[in-house]
Structure formats: C-alpha cells, structure tokens
Short mmCIF file of C-alpha atoms and ligand atoms in Angstrom, two decimals:
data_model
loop_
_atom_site.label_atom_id
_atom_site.label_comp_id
_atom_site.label_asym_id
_atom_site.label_seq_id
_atom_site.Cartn_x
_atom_site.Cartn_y
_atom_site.Cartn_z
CA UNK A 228 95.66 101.07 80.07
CA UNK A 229 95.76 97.87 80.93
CA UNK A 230 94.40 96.21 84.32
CA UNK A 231 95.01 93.09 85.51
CA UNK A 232 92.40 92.46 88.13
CA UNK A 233 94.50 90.11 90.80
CA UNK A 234 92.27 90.22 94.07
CA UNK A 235 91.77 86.95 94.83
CA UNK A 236 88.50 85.19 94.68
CA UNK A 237 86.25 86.05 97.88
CA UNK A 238 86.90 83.69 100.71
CA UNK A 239 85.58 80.64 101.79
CA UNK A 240 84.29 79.83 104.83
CA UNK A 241 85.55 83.41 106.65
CA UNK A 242 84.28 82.84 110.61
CA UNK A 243 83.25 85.21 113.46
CA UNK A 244 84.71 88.41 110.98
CA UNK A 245 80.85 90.16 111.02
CA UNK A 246 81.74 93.09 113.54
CA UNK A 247 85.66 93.77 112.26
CA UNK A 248 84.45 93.97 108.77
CA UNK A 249 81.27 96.62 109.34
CA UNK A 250 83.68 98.57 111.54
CA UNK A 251 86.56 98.58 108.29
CA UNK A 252 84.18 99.48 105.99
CA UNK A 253 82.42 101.56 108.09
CA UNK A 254 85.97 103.99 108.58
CA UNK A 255 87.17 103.25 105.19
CA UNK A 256 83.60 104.85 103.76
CA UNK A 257 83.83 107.66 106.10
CA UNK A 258 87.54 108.64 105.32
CA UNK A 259 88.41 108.04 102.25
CA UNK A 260 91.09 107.90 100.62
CA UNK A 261 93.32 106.64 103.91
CA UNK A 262 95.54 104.58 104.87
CA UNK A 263 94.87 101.33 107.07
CA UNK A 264 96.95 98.57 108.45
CA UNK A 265 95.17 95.11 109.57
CA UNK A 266 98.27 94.09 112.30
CA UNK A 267 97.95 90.96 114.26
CA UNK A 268 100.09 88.06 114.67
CA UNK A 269 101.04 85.34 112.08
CA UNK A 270 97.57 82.92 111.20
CA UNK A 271 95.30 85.21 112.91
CA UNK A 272 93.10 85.71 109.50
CA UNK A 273 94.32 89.55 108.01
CA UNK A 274 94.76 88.66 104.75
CA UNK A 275 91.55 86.53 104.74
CA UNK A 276 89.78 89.69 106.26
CA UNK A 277 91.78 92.14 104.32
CA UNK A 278 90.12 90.24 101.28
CA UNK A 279 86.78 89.84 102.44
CA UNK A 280 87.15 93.74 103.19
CA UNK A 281 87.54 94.24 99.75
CA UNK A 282 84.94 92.51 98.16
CA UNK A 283 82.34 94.27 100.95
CA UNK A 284 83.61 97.31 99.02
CA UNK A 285 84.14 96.84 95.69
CA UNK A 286 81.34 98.39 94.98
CA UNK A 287 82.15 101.68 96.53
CA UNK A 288 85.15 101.78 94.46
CA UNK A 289 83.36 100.90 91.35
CA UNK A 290 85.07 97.64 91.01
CA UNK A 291 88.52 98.83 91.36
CA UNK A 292 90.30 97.28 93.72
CA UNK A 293 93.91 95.44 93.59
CA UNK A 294 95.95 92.82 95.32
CA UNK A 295 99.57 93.11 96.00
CA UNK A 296 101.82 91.02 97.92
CA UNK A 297 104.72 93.12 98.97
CA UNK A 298 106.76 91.23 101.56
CA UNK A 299 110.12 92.47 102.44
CA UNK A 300 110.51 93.76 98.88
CA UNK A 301 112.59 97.48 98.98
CA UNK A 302 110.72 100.45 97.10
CA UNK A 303 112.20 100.10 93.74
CA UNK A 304 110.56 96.52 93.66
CA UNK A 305 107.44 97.62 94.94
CA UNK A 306 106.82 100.54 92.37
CA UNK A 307 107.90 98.23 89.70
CA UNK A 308 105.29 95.53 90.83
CA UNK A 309 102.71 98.89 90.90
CA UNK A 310 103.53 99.54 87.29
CA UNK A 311 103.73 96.28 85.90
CA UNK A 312 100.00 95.93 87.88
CA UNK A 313 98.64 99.09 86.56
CA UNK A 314 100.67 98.90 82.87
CA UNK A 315 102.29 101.94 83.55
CA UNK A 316 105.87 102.96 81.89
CA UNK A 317 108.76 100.81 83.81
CA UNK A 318 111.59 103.27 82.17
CA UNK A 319 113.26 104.61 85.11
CA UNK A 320 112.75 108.53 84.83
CA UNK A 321 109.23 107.83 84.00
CA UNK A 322 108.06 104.85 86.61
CA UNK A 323 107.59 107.00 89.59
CA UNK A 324 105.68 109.89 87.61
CA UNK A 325 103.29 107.77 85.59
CA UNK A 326 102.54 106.09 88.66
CA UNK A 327 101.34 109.18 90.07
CA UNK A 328 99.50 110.14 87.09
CA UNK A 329 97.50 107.00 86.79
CA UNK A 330 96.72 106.50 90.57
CA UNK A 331 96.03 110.63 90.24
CA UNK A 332 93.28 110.15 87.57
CA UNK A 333 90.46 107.34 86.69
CA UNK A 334 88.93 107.15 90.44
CA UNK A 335 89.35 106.08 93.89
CA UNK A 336 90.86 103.48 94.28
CA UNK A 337 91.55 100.33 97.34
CA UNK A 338 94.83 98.61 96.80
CA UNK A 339 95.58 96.09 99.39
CA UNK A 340 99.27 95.32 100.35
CA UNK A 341 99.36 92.37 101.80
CA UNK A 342 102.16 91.07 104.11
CA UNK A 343 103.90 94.18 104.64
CA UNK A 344 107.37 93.70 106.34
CA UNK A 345 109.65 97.11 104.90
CA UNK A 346 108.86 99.75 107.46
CA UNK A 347 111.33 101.83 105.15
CA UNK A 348 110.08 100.71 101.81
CA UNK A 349 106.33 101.38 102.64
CA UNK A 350 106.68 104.83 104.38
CA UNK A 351 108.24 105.66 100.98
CA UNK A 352 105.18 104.07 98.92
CA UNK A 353 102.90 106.13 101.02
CA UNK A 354 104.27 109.22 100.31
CA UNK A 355 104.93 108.62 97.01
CA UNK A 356 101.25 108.18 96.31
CA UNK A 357 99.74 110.49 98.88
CA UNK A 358 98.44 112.45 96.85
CA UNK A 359 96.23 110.49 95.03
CA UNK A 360 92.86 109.07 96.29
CA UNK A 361 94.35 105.91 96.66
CA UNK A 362 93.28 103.57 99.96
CA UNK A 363 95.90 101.72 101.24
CA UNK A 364 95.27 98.41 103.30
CA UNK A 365 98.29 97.24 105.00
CA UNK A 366 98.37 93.39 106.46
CA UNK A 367 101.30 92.89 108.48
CA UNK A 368 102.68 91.50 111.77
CA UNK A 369 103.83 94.71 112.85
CA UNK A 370 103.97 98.04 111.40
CA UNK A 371 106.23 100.72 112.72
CA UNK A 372 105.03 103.46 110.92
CA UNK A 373 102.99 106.81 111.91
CA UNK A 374 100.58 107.95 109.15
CA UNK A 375 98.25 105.35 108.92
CA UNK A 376 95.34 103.97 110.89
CA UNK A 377 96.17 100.55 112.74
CA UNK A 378 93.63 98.06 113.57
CA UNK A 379 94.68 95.18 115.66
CA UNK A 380 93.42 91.76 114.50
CA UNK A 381 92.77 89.33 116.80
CA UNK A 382 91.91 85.34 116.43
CA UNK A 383 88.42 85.53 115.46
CA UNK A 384 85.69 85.36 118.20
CA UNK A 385 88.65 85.18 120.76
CA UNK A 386 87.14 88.34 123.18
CA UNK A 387 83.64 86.83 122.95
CA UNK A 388 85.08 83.48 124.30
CA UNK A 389 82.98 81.46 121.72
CA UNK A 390 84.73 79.29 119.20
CA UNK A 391 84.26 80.03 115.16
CA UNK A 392 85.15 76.22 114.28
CA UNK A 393 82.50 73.87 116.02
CA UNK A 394 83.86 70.89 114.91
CA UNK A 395 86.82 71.37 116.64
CA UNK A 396 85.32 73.22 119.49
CA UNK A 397 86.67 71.67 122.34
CA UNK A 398 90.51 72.11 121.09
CA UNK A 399 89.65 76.00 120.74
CA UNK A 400 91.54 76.75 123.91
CA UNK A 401 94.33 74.43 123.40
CA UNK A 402 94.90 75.59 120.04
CA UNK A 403 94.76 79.21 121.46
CA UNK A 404 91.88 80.38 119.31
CA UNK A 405 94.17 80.55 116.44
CA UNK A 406 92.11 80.15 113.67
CA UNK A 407 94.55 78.40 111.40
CA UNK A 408 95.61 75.58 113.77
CA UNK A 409 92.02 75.72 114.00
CA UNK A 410 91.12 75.59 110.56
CA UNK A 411 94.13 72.55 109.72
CA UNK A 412 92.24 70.68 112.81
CA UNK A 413 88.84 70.85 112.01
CA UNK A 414 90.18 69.52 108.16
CA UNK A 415 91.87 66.73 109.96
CA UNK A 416 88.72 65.92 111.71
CA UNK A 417 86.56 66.48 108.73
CA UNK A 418 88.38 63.95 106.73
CA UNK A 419 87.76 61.14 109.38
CA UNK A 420 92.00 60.81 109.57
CA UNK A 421 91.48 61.44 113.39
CA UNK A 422 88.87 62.20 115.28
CA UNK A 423 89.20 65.24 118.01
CA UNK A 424 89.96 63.50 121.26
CA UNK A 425 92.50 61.58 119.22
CA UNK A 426 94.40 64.99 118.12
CA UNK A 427 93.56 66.30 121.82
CA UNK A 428 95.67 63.52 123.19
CA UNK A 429 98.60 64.20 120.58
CA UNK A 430 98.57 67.63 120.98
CA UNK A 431 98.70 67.40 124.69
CA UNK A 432 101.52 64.62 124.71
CA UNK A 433 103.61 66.48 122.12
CA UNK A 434 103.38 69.72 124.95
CA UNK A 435 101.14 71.86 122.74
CA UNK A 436 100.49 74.61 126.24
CA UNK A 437 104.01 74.38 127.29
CA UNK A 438 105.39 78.51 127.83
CA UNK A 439 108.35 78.24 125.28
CA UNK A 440 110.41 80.82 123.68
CA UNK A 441 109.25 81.25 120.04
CA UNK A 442 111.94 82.48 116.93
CA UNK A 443 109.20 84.32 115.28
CA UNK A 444 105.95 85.33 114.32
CA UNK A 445 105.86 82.44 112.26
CA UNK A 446 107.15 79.84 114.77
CA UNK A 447 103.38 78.84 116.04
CA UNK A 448 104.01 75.21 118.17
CA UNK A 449 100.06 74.75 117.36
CA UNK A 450 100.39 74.78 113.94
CA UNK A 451 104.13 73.04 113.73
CA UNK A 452 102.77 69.97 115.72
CA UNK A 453 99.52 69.86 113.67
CA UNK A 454 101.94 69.67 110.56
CA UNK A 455 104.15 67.06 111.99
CA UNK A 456 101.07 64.86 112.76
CA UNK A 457 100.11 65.39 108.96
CA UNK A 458 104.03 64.47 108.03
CA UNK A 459 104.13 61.56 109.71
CA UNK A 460 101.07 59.98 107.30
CA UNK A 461 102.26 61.55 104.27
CA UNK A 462 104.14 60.07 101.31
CA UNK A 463 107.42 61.26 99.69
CA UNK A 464 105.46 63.30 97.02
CA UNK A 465 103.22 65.37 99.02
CA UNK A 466 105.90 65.99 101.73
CA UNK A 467 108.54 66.94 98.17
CA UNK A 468 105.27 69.43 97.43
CA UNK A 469 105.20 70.72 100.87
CA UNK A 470 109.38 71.61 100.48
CA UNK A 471 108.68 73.22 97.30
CA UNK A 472 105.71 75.29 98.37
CA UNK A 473 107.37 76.38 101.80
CA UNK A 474 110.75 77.62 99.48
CA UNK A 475 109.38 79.19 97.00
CA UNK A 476 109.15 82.87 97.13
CA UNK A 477 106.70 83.93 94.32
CA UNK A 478 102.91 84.16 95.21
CA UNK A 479 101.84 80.69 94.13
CA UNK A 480 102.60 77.52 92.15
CA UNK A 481 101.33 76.23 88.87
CA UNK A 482 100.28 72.59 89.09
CA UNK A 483 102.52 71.85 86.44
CA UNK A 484 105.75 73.53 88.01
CA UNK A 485 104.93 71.73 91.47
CA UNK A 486 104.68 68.48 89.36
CA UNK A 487 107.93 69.43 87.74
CA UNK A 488 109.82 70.77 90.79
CA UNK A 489 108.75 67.67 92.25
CA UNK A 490 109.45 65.04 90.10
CA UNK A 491 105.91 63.87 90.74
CA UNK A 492 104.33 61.53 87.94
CA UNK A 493 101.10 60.19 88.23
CA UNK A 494 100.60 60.15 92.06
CA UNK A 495 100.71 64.18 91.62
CA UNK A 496 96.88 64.24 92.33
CA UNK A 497 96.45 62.07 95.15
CA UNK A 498 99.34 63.44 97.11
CA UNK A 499 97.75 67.34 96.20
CA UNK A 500 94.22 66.44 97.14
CA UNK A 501 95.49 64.89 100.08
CA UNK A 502 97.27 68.11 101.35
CA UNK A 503 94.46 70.01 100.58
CA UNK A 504 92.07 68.25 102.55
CA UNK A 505 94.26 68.78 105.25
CA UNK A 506 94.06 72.35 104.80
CA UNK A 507 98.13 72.48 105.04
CA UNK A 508 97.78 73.78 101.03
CA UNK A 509 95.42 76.69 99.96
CA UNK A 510 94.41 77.08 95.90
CA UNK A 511 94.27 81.15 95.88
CA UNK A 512 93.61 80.42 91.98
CA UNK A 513 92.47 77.74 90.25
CA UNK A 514 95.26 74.95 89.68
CA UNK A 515 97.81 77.42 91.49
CA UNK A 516 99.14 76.49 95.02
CA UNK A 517 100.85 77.67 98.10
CA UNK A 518 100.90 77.09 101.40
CA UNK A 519 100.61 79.69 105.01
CA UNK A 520 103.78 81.53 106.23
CA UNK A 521 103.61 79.44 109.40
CA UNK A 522 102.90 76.23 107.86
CA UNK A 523 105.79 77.44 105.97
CA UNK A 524 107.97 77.85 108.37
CA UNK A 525 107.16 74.25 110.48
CA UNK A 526 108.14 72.63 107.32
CA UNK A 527 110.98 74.58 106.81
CA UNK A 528 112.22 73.02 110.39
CA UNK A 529 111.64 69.42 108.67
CA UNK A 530 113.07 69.66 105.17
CA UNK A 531 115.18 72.02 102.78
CA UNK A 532 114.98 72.51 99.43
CA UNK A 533 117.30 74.35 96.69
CA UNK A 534 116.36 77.72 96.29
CA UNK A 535 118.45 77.03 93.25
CA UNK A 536 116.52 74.78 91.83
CA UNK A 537 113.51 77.01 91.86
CA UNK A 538 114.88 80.06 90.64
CA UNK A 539 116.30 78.22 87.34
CA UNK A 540 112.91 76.10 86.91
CA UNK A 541 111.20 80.10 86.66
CA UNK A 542 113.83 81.97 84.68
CA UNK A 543 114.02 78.90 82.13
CA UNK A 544 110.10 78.06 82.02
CA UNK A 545 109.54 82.07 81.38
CA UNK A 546 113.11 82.26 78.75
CA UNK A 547 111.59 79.11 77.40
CA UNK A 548 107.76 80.21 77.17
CA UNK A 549 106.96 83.74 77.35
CA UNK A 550 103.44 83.16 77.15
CA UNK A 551 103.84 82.27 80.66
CA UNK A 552 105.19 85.74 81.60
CA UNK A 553 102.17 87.21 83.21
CA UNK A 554 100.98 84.26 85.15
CA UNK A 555 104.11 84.01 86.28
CA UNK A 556 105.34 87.46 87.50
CA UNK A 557 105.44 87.06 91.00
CA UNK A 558 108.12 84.68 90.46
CA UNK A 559 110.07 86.67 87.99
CA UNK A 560 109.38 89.47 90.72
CA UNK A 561 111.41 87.21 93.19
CA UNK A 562 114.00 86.69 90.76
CA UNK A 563 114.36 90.52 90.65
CA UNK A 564 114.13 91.00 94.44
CA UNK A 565 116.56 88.18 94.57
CA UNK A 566 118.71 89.65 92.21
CA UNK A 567 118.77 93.37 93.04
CA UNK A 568 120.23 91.84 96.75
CA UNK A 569 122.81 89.48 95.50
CA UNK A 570 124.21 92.46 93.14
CA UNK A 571 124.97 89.67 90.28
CA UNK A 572 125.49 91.26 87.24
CA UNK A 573 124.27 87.99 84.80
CA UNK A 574 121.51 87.06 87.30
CA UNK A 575 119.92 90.87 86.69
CA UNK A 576 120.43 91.04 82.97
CA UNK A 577 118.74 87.62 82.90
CA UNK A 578 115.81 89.15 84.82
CA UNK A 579 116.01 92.21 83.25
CA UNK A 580 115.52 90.74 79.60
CA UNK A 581 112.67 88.89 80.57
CA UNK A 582 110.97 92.02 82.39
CA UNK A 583 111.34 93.86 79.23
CA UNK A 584 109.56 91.22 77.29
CA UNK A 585 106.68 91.55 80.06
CA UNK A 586 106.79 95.10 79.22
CA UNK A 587 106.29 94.81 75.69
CA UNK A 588 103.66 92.08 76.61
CA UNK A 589 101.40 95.15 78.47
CA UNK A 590 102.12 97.66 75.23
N1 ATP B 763 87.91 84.25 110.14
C1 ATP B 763 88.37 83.08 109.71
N2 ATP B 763 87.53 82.07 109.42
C2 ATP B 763 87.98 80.88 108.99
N3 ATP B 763 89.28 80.58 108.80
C3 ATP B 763 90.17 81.54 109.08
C4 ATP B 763 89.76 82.84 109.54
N4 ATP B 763 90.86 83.59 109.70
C5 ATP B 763 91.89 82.81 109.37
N5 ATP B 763 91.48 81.57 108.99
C6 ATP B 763 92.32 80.43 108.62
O1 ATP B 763 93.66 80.80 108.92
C7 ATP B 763 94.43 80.86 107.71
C8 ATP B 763 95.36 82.04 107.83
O2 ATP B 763 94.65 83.24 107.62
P1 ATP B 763 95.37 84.48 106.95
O3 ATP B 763 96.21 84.03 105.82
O4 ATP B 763 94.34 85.50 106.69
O5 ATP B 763 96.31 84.90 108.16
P2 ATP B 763 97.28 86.15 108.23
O6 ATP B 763 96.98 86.85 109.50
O7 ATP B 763 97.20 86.94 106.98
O8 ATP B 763 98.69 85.43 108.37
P3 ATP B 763 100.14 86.00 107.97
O9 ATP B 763 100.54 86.95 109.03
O10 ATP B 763 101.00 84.80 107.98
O11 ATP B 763 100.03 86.61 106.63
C9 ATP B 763 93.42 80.95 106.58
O12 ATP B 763 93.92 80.40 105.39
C10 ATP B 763 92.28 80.13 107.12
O13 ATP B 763 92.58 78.77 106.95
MG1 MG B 764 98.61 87.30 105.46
#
C-alpha cells in the first residue's frame, strides 16, 4: 500500500513549547490510541505544536505518523482525502470499509487533523475510525464535540509573563503575547526595515490596544496592522503574491503557479524573498508557499482576487500535466470541496476525471 508521508518538516525556531509538549506526549503515551484536540485562538502556535508533537513521537509510532488539513471540508471529502493519503479503494461501497481495514491493521498510528472547523463532519470521522488504534490530534479554534480530550493552547510563555521573542521583547505586551504578530515583528526588526521603537510608535498611532469588536478568529488588529505596515513598502508583485496566497484554498503554492497566477517575470524572487523575510509567507515545503489564516484574512480586507482564476489555473495545470497530480491534490481536493457545494454537474465530472487518474496513479 502506498504511503505518502506528508507531515511537514519539523519546525523552526518553536519558542517557550517545552512544558505543553512533555505534558502531550506524556498523555498521548499513557492513553493510547485517543483522541486530542490542541484549541486556542487563531496564531497562537497549534499547528506549529501539533507538529512538533509529532515529531517528539514518531518514534513511538514507529515512524507513522500523517498530516491532514481538513478545514471545513464535510465527511465525504475528508474520507476521500484519508484514502487518497493511505491508497486505499476510493469506489464508493468500498471507501469507508477499506479505510477501516487499513487503519485496523499495520500499527498504531498518530494522524494529525489540522484546522478542524466541521463539528458534524469530524464527530463522524471519529466514529468511523474508533475502532482502530488510530490517535487523533485535532487543531482548531473551537471544537464542540464530547469524546475527545481538549487542551487549551495559549500564546506561548503568556502565564509565565516572560516573552519567547527577545528581539521584540518590549512589544510582547502590546502585541498581546501573540506569537505570530510576534514572530512577523521580530522579522521586521531582524531585517533592519524598522527598528522596534519605530514599529512601537506605529503600532501605537495606528490604535493597536484599542477594545474593538473583532469579525473572527482570524480578524487579529496586531497582525492586520503589522501587514499593512509591510503593504505599504511592498511592490505590485509581492502584494499580487500575497492576493493569490490569501485566496487560494489548497494547502500551498508551487513557485511556478504563484509566478503564473501572478504574472510575475523576473522580479518573482526578490518580491518572494522579500515576503519571506518578513515572515508574512511560510515555505511548509521546499519551493511551495502559503501564507497564515490571519495574515490571510488582513489581506483579504486590502485586495481580492478571482477565485476563478485559481480554480481554472489547477484543473488545467493537472488536465494539462498529470504528473503534477499528487503534488497537487490539495488543490484538486478544493476543487472537489468546491464542487460537491456548488452542485455543478460539469465542474464535478471535471474533478471527478482527474481524481480517477490520481487513483490509477496510487494502483
Ligand atoms: N511557539 C512558537 N514559537 C515561535 N513561533 C511561533 C510559535 N507559535 C506560533 N508561532 C508563530 O506563529 C505562527 C502561527 O502559528 P500556527 O500556525 O501554529 O498557529 P495556529 O494556532 O495553528 O493558527 P490557526 O488557528 O490559524 O491555524 C507560526 O507560523 C509562527 O510564525
Ligand atoms: Mg493552524
């Protein structure tokens, strides 16, 4: 059977995470198989210590552990993004039960699901594959579900009052120990673009501690004003790379479809490197891009770009090169999502026809 190890590579530079990620292993080692969900607001470092979590345990589970990002995707999606992961039959009377089978046999397993947002969807998953010695780690904002173990997660070193980012120390407060802003800010600094009283004094101006009502988890004024002090010295390119990363809804972005999406010719490089300095863009894999939900979401507020757009540029690339099917799956997963919503006949056959070729790609 086929595995296609996905976790991503360990993290770098994980902060003040030394007593949350003894006491995760600790319960995960005690009780296994479970079920755990890491639930703290959005930027406050779950994924990061979902994935350091793993790696602390890969061991115990004899190297098999797996990575999925499941979103707001409804069941269907999510057991076909299990058996696509795991190579396991995707013909309908047979998904669910070969599912079982394979989870049931070949070991313990940890699979992380990271981002959660389907109460439903997940409470289904669960029970679906209780009964195999499969560990479940949730990440999600909130989780609404009974069954399963919930550990808060908290801005790192925030109950201990110390800061995790020294170079940015003094803005800890102000940034509200959130360890993104924090992380974008000590970047900023790092790169000599500003130094910290000069971001104090912006931040502070722009109303960074004002009480405010926020839309949603995502909606973090730290983060939004960091990113419009980054937009303000950016050029066309990098701010067209932002759009595209903050629209798209697969997992990341292929240096060549972010060059393509956005038109960018030979100042491609400089206007990447740039945003990654910055910390506004992470590199989960090499030469593949996205950018944080939040960050998302500030440049969402500043920009739009055509869902359309993307959606053709992965359907065609993936009609046009197959070879490009597995790298690209998440996006072709997106397409599906999108498509199983929308109810469009063409749009699903069009997916369908290329999931079948990913099928006979696993075979
Ligand atoms: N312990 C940490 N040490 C250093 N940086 C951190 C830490 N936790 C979070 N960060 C920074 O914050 C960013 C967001 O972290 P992460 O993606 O884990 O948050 P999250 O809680 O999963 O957010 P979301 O709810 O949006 O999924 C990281 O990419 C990193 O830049
Ligand atoms: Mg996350």
């Amino acid at each position: 059977m086929p595995f296609r190890g996905n976790f991503p590579p360990p993290p770098r530079g994980l902060k003040g995470r030394a007593t949350e990620l003894a006491t995760l292993a600790r319960t995960i080692e005690a009780v296994a198989p479970t079920r755990l969900a890491l639930v703290g607001a959005g930027g406050s470092g779950k994924s990061m210590l979902a994935c350091a979590l793993g790696y602390r345990l890969a061991r115990r589970f004899d190297g098999r552990i797996h990575w999925l990002r499941v979103g707001a995707w409804d069941f269907r999606t999510l057991v076909e993004m299990l058996a696509h992961h795991f190579g396991t039959s995707r013909e309908r009377s047979r998904l669910v039960p070969e599912l079982q089978a394979f989870l049931a046999s070949g070991g313990e397993r940890l699979v992380v699901l990271d981002n959660h947002e389907d109460d439903r969807a997940l409470a289904r998953l669960l029970e679906t594959f209780a009964a195999t010695p499969t560990t479940f780690v949730v990440t999600a904002r909130r989780c609404l579900l009974s069954g399963i173990l919930v550990f808060p997660v908290g801005a790192p070193l925030v109950t201990s009052g110390r800061s995790a980012f020294p170079l940015v120390a003094q803005l800890t407060r102000l940034l509200r120990w959130n360890p993104l802003a924090l992380d974008i800010a000590s970047a900023i600094v790092s790169s000599r673009a500003a130094t910290v009283g000069e971001l104090t004094r912006f931040l502070t101006a722009q109303g960074v501690s004002r009480a405010r009502v926020i839309e949603s988890e995502d909606d973090l004024p730290e983060v939004a004003l960091l990113v419009d002090w980054a937009w303000r010295r950016l050029g066309s390119v990098a701010r067209r790379m932002l759009a595209v990363l903050s629209y798209v809804q697969g997992d990341h972005v292929s240096r060549g479809s972010l060059g393509e999406l956005t038109r960018a010719r030979s100042s491609a490089r400089h206007s990447l490197d740039r945003l990654q300095r910055w910390h506004l863009v992470q590199e989960p894999m090499r030469d593949r891009f996205a950018v944080h939900a939040v960050v998302r979401c500030a440049v969402r507020r500043k920009t739009t770009f055509a869902a359309d757009a993307i959606f053709e540029h992965y359907i065609s690339l993936l009609e046009r090169s197959p070879g490009h099917l597995v790298r690209e799956h998440t996006h072709l997963f997106s397409a599906m999502d999108h498509a199983h919503r929308s109810g469009d006949l063409a749009t699903m056959l069009r997916v369908d026809r290329l999931l079948s070729n990913l099928d006979a790609d696993l075979t």
